[in-house]
Coordinates of C-alpha atoms and ligand atoms in Angstrom, one line a residue:
X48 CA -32.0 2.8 3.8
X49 CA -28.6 3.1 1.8
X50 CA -26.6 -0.4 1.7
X51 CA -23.2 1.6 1.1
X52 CA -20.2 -0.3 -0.3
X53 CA -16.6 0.2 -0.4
X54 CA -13.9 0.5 -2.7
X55 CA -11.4 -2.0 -3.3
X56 CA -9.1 -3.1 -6.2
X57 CA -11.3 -1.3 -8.4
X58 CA -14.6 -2.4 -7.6
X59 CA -18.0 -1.4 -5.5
X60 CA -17.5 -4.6 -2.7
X61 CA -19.8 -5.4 0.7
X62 CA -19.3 -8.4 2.8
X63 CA -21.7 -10.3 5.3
X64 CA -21.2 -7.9 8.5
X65 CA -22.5 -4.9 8.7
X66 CA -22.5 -1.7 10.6
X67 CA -25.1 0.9 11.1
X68 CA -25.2 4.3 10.7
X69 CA -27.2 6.3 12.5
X70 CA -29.0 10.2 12.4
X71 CA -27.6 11.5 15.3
X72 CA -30.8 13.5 15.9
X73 CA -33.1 11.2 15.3
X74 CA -31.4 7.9 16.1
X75 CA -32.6 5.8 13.5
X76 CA -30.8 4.4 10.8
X77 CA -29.9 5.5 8.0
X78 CA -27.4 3.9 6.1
X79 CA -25.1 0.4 6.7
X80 CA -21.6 0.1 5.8
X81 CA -19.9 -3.3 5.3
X82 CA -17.2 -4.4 8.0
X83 CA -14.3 -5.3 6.1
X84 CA -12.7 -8.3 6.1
X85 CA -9.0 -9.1 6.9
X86 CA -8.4 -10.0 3.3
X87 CA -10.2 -7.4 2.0
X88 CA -7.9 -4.9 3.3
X89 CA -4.6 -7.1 2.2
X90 CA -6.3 -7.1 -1.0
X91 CA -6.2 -3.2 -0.9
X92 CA -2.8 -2.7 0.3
X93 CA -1.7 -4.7 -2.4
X94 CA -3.6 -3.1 -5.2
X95 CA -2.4 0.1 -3.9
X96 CA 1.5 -1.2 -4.2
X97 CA 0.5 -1.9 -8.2
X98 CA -1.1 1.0 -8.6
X99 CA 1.9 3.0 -7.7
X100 CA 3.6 1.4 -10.9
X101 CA 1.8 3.7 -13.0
X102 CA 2.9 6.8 -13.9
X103 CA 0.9 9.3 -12.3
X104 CA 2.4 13.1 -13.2
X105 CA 1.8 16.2 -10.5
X106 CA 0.0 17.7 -13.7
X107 CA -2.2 15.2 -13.6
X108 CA -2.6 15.0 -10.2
X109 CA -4.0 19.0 -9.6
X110 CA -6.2 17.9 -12.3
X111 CA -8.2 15.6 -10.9
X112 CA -7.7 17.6 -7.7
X113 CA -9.6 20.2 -9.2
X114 CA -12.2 18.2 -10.7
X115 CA -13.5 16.8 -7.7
X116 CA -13.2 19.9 -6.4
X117 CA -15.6 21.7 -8.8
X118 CA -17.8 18.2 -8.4
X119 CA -18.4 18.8 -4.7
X120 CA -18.9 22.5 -5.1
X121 CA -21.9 21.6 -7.1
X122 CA -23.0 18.7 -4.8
X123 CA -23.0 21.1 -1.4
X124 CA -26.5 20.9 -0.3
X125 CA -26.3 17.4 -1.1
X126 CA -23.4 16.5 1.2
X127 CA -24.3 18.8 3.9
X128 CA -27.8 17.3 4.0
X129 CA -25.9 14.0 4.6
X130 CA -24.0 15.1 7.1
X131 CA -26.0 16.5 9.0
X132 CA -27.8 13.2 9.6
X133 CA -24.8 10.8 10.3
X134 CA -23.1 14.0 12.5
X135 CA -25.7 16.1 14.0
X136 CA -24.3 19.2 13.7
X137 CA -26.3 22.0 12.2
X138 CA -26.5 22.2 8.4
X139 CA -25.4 25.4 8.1
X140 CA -22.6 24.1 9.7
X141 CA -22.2 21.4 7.6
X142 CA -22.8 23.8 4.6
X143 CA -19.2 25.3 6.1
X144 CA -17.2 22.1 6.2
X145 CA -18.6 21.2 2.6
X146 CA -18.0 24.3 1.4
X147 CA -14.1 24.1 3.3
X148 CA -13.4 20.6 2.2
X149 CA -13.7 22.2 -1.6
X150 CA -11.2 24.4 -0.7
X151 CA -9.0 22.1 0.8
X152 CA -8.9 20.2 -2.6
X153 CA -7.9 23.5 -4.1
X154 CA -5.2 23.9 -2.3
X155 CA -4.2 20.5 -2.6
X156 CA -4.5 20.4 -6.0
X157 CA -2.2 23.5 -6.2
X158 CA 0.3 22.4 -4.1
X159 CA 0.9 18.9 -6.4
X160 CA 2.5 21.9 -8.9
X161 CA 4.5 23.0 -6.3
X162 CA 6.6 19.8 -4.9
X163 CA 10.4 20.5 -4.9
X164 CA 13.4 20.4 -3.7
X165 CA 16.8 22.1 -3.3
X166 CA 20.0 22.4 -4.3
X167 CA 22.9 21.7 -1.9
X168 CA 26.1 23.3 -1.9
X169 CA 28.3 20.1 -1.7
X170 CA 30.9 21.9 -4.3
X171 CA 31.9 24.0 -1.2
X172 CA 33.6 21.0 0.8
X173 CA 37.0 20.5 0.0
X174 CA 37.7 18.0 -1.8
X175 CA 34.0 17.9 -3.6
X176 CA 34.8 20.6 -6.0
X177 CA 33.9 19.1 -9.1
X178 CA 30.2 17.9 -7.4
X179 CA 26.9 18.8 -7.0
X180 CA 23.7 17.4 -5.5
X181 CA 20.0 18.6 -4.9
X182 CA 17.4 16.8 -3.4
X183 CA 14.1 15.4 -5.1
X184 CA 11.1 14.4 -3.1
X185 CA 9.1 11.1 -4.0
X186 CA 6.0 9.8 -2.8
X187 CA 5.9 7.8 0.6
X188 CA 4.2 4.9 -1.6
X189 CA 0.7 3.4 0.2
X190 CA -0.9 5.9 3.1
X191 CA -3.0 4.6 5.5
X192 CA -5.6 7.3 6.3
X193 CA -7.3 6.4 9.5
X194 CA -10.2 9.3 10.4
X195 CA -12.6 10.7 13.2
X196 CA -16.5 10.8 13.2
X197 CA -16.7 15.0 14.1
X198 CA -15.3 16.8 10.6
X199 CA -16.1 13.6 8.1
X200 CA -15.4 15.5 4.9
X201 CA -13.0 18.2 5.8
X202 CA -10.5 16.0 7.8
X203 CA -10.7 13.3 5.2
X204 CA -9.9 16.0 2.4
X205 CA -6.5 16.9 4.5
X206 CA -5.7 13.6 3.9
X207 CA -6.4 12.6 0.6
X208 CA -5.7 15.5 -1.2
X209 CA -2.0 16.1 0.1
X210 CA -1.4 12.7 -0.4
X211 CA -2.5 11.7 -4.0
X212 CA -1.4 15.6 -4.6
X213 CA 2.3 14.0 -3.3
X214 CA 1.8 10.8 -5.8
X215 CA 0.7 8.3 -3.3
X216 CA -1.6 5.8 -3.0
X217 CA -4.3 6.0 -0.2
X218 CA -6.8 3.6 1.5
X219 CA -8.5 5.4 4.0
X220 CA -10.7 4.1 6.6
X221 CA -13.5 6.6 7.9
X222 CA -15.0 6.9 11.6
X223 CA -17.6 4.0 11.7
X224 CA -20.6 6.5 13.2
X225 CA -20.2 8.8 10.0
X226 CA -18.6 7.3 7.2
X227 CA -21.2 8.2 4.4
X228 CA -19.9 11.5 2.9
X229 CA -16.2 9.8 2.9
X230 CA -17.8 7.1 0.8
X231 CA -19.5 9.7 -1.5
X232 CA -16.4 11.7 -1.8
X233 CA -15.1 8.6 -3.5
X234 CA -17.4 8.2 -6.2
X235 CA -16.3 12.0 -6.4
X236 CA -12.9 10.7 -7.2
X237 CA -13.9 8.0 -9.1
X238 CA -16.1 10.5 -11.4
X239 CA -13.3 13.0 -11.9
X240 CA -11.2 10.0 -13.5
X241 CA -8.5 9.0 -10.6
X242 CA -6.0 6.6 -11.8
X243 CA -7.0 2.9 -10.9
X244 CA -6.4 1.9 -6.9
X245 CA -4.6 5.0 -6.5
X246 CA -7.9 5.8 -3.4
X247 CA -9.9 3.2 -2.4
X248 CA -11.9 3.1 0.9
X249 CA -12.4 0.3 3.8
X250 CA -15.2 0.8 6.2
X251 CA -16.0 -0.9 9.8
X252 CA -14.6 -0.3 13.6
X253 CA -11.9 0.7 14.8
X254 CA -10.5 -2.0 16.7
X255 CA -10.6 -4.5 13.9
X256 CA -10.8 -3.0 10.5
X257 CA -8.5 -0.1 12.1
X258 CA -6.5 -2.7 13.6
X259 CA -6.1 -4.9 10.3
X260 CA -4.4 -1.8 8.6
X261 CA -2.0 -1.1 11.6
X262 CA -1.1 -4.9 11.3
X263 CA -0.1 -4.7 7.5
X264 CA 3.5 -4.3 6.4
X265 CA 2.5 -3.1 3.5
X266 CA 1.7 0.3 4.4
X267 CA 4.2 2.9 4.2
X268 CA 2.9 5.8 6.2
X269 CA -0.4 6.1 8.6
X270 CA -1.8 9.5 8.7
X271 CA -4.5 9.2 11.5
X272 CA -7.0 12.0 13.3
X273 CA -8.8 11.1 16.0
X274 CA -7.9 10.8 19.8
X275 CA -4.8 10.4 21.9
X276 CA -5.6 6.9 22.9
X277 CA -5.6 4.9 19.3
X278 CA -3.1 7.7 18.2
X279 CA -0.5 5.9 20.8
X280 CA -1.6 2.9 19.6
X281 CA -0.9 3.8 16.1
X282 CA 2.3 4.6 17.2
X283 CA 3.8 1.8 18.6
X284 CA 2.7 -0.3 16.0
X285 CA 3.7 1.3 13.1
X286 CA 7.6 0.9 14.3
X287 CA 10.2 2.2 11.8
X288 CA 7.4 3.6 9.6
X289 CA 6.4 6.9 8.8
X290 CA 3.3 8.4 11.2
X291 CA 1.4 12.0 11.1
X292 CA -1.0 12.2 14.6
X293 CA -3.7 15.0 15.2
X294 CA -5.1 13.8 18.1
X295 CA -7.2 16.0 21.0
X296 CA -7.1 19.1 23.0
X297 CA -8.2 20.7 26.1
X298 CA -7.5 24.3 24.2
X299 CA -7.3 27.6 26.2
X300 CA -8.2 30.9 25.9
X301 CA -6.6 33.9 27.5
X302 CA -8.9 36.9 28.0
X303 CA -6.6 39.6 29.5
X304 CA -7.6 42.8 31.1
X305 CA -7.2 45.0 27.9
X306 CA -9.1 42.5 25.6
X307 CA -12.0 43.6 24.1
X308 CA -14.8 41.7 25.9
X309 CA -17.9 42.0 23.6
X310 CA -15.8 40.9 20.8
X311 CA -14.3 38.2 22.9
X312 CA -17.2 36.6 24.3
X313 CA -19.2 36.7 20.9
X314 CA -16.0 34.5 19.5
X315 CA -16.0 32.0 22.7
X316 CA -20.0 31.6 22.3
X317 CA -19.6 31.0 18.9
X318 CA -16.7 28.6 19.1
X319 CA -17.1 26.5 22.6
X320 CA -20.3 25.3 21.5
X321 CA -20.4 24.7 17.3
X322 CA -20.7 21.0 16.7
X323 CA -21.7 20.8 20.1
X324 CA -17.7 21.1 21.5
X325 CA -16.9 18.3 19.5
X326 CA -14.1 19.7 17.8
X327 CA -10.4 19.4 18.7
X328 CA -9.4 23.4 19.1
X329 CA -13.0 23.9 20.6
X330 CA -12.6 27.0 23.4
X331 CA -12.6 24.7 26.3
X332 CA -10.1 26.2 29.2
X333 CA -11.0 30.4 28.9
X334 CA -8.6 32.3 31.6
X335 CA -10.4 35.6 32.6
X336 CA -8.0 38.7 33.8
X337 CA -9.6 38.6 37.9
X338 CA -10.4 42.3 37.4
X339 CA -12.6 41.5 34.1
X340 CA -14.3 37.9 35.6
X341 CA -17.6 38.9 36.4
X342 CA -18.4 41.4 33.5
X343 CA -17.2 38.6 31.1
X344 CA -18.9 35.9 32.8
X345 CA -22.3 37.7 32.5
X346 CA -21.9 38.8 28.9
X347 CA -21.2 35.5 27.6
X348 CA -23.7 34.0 29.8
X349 CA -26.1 35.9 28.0
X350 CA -24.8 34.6 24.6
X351 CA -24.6 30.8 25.7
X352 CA -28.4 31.1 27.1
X353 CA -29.2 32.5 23.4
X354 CA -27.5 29.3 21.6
X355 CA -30.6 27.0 20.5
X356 CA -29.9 23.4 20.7
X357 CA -32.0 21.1 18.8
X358 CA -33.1 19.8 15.5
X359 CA -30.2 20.3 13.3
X360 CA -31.7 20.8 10.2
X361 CA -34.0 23.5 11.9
X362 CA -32.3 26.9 11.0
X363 CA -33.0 28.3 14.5
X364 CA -31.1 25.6 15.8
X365 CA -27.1 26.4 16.6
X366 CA -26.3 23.2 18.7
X367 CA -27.3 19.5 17.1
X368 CA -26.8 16.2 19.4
X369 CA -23.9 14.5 20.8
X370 CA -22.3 12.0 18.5
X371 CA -24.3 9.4 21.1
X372 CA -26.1 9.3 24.2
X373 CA -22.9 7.7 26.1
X374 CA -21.0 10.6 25.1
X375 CA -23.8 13.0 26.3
X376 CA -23.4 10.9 29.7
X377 CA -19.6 11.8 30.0
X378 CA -20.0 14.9 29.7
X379 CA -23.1 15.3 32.6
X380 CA -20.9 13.2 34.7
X381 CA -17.7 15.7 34.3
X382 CA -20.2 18.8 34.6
X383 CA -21.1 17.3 37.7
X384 CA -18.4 15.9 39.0
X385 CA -16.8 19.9 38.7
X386 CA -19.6 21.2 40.2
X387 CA -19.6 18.8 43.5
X388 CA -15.9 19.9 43.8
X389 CA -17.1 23.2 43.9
X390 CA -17.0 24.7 40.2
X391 CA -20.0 27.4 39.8
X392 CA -22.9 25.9 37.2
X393 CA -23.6 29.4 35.5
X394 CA -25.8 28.0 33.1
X395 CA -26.8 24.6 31.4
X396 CA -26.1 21.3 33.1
X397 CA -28.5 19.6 31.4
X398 CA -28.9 16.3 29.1
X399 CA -31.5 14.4 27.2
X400 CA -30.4 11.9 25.2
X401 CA -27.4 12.9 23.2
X402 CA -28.4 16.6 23.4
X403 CA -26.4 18.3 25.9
X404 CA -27.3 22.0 26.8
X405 CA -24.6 24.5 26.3
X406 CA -22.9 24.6 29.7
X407 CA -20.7 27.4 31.3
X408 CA -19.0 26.8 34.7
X409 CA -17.0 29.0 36.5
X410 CA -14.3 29.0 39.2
X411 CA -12.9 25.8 37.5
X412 CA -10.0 24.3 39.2
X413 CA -6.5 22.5 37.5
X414 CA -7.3 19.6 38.8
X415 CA -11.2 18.4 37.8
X416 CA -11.3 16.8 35.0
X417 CA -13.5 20.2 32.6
X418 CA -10.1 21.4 33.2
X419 CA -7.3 18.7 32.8
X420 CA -9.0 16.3 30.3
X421 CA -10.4 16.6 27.0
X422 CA -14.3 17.7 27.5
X423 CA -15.2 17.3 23.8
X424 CA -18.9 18.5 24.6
X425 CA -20.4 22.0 24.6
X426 CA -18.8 23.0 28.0
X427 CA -16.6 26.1 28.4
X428 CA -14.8 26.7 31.8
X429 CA -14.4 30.5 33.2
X430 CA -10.2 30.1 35.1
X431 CA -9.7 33.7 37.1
X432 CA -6.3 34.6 36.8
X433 CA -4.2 37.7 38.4
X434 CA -0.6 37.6 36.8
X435 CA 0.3 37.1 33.2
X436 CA 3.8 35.0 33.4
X437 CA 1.4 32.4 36.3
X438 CA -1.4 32.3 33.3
X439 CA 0.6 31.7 30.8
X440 CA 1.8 28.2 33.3
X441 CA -1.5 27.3 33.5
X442 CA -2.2 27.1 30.2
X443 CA 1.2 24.8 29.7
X444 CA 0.3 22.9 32.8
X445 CA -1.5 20.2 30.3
X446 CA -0.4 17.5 28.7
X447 CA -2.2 18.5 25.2
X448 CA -0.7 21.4 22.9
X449 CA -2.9 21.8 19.9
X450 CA -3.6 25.7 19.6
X451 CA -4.6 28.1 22.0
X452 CA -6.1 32.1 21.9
X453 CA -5.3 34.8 23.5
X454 CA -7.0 38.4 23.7
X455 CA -4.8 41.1 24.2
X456 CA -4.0 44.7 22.6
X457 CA -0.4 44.0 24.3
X458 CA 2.3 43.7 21.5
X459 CA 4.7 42.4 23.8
X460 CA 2.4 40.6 25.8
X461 CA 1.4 38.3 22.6
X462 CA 5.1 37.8 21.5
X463 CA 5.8 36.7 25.5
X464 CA 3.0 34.5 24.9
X465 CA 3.7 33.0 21.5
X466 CA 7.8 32.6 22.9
X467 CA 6.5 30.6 26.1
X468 CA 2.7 28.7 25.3
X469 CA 3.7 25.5 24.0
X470 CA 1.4 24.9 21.1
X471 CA 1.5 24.1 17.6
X472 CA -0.3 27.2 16.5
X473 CA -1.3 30.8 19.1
X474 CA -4.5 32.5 17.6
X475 CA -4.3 36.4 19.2
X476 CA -7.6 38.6 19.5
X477 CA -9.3 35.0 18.5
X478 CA -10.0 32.0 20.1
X479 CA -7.8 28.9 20.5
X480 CA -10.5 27.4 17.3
X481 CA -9.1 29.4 14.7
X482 CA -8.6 27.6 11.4
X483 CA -8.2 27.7 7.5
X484 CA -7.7 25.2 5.5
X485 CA -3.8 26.5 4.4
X486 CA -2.5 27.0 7.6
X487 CA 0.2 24.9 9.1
X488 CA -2.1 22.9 11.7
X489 CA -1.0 20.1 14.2
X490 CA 0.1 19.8 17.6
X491 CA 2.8 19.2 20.4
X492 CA 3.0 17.0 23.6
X493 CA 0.2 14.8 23.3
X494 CA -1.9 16.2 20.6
X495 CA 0.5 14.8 17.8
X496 CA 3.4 15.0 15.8
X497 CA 3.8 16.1 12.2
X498 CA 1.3 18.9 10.7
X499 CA -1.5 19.1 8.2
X500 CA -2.6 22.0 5.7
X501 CA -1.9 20.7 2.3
X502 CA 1.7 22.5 1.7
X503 CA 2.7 20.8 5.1
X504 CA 0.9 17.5 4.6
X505 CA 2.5 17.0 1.2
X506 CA 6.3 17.6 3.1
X507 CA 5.1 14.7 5.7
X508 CA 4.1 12.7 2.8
X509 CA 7.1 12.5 0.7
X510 CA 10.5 11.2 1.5
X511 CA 12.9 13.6 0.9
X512 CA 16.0 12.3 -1.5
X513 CA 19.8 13.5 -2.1
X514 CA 21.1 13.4 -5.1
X515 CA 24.8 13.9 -5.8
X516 CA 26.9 14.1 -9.0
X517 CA 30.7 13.5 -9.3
X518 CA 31.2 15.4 -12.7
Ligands
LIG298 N1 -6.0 17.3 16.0 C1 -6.9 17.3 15.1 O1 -6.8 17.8 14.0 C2 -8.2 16.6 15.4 C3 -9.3 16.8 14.6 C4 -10.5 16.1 14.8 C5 -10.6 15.3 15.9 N2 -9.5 15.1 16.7 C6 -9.7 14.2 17.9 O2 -10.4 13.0 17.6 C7 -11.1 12.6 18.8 C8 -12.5 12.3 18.4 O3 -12.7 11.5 17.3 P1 -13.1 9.9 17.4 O4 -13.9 9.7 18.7 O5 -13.6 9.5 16.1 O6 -11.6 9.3 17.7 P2 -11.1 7.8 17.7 O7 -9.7 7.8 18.1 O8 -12.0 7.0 18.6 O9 -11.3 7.2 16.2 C9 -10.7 7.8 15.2 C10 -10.5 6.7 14.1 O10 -9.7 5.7 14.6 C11 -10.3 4.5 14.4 N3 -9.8 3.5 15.4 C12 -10.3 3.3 16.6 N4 -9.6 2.3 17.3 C13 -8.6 2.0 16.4 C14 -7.6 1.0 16.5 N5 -7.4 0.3 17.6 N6 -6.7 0.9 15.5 C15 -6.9 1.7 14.4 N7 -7.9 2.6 14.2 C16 -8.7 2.7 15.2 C17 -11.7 4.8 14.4 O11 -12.5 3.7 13.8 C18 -11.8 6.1 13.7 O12 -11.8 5.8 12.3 C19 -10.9 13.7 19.8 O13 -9.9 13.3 20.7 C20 -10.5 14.9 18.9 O14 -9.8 15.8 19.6 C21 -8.4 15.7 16.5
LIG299 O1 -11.7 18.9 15.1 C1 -10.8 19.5 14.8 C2 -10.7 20.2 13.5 O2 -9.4 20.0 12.9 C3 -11.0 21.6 13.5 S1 -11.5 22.2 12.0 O3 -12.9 21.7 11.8 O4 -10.6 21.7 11.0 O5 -11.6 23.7 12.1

């Protein structure tokens, strides 16, 4: 078993509690990370303030971007074996998010070369003829990066790279179920020759270690993923300070009557049910044209009943465990709560443990919960729908706004759609889970505020400064 330590103030430190980690699969454990203590993380904030005293130039910066970059390219088996115990999803899958997260530090790294501003036509006020200004943008100072337990490398990339890429000084604290290939990414760091302090890592819960960093003035800017919940939290204690929030989703697709349905219910098989739904654009809400219901509900019937679910480091296997049992038991209670109120079981239902089989109802309602709430479980709801402008309603009628799909050969249909679906991004002739890793990513109403994808990141990361000469 791994006794995994942190990073502070330069050095490999534990302290006397612990938590466990555990393969999701099997449930036994397999690593222990320290719970860190309420000095230990002032002691990190403060050695993150120093370390911004050194001179750290965007040159520099892409370059040890790209280091550990080409360090976890050659290290992807390794991390994806990892993650697939403290995740469960399937190692191919984890293969993927490896094989993104090296891409994400690419673009990152890229970016630091890029960070500008712009000049500012003050000479055309009268009376300011003999000035001129531009603006510069500086680094935010010490980010608190605060992450979830479903994409433990990928999300934690979007983080760190735009931010030290943006000159700042991060302490990020992982999801306490699957912190391990956050904590490896750091020796990554460490390897490739990051300045002193400028990452270091905290581990524990939530609700103290989390709770610690939201309490410390000395943090300049919290950059948190996870769900709506802490995100409000995080909110209202971080007051007059900077915040970036990707919280959850109960994403829709539209499947109109001129979509191609093969193609269409290959995508929502493959994306309602990878990582076993627990991802925040997973195809959840999937509005079917009335006159193409049944014919799409039996096609992708037959492609949910082919998804294996199992053994994630089995190759056959396409769906791994729940992150836990408890969360296994959510979703069988929502699956049959929707069912009792008269939602059609088309297939799967089932749980053992924390694996869940992939479930399809149909004839969901607004109101049960598969509909109105975030599932986050490998459950996809069929919604017949008869007139565009009332579909596109129902897919607003939520209080979430991440991204959402829409299948249609219908120029005008998909810029209607893109004018009125309130949503940070509208994936057409895809589903709602559409993403790489340079996009601009992040949501409206309660799935968040500010956006990610490195470029974007590095704008929410940076103050942005006037400067004005009288000549
Ligand atoms: N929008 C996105 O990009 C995106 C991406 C992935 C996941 N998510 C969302 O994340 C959620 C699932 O992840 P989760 O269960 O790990 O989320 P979570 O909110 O329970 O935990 C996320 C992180 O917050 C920490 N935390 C918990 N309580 C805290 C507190 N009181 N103060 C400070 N930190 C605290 C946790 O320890 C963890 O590191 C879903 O809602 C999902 O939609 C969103
Ligand atoms: O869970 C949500 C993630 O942001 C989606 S992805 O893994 O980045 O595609």
């Amino acid at each position: 078993m791994n006794n995994l330590t942190m990073w502070i103030d330069d050095e490999q430190v534990t302290s006397d509690e612990k938590v466990d980690v555990l393969n999701k699969y099997t449930q036994e454990v397999f690593a222990t990370i320290p719970e860190a203590t309420h000095n230990q993380v002032d002691k990190a904030v403060k050695a993150a303030k120093k370390s911004q005293e050194v001179e750290f130039s965007p040159y520099e910066r892409y370059e040890v971007l790209r280091k550990v970059a080409e360090l976890l390219e050659e290290r992807v088996d390794d991390f994806a074996e990892v993650m697939t115990q403290e995740v469960g999803k399937t190692l191919k899958e984890c293969k993927g998010e490896v094989t993104r997260s090296v891409q994400t530090l690419l673009i990152s790294a890229e970016e630091a070369k890029r960070i500008h501003g712009e000049g500012v036509p003050v000479e055309s006020a009268p009376g300011s003829e003999n000035r001129m200004a531009f603006t510069i943008r500086v680094p935010v100072g010490v980010v608190a990066a605060i992450t979830p337990f479903n994409v433990p490398l990928n999300l934690v990339c979007h983080k760190i790279g735009p931010a030290i890429a943006a000159g700042n000084s991060v302490i990020l604290k992982p999801g306490e179920k699957t912190p391990v290939v956050a904590l490896k990414l750091a020796e990554l760091f460490r390897e490739a020759g990051l300045l002193k302090n400028r990452l270091q890592v905290v581990t524990g819960w939530g609700h103290t270690v989390g709770e610690y960093m939201l309490d410390h003035q000395g943090i300049d800017m919290y950059t948190f993923t996870g769900s709506k919940k802490v995100g409000e939290q995080i909110k209202k204690k971080a007051g007059m300070r900077k915040v970036s929030l990707e919280l959850g989703n109960n994403s829709a697709t539209i499947i109109h009557d001129d979509a191609d349905l093969n193609k269409a219910s290959d995508l929502v098989a493959a994306r309602g049910y990878n990582n076993a739904g627990q991802v925040c654009i997973s195809v959840q809400r999937v509005y079917v044209h009335e006159s193409k219901y049944n014919e799409f509900s039996s096609l992708l019937k037959e492609k949910v009943d082919a998804l294996n679910l199992g053994d994630p480091f089995d190759e056959q296997t396409d769906v791994g465990p729940m992150i836990s049992e408890e969360a296994a038991k959510t979703v069988k209670e929502w699956v049959d709560e929707a069912v009792s109120e008269g939602a059609e079981l088309i297939t799967g239902g089932e749980q053992n443990g924390a694996l869940f089989k992939p479930t399809l109802l149909g004839y969901v309602t607004p109101n049960m919960r598969v509909c109105r709430e975030e599932v986050f479980g490998p459950v996809v709801s069929l919604i017949p729908y008869s007139n565009f402008d009332e579909v596109l309603d129902q897919v607003n009628d939520s209080e979430y706004g991440l991204q959402a799909g829409l299948f249609t050969t219908n120029l005008n249909l998909a810029m209607k759609a893109a004018r009125k679906i309130e949503v940070g991004g509208l994936i057409i002739n895809d589903t709602s889970a559409y993403r790489v890793d340079q996009m601009p990513y992040g949501g409206v109403k309660s799935s968040g505020n500010g956006k990610e994808g490195p470029k974007y990141a590095i704008e929410e990361m940076t103050e942005e400064r006037l400067v004005v000469f009288n000549l």
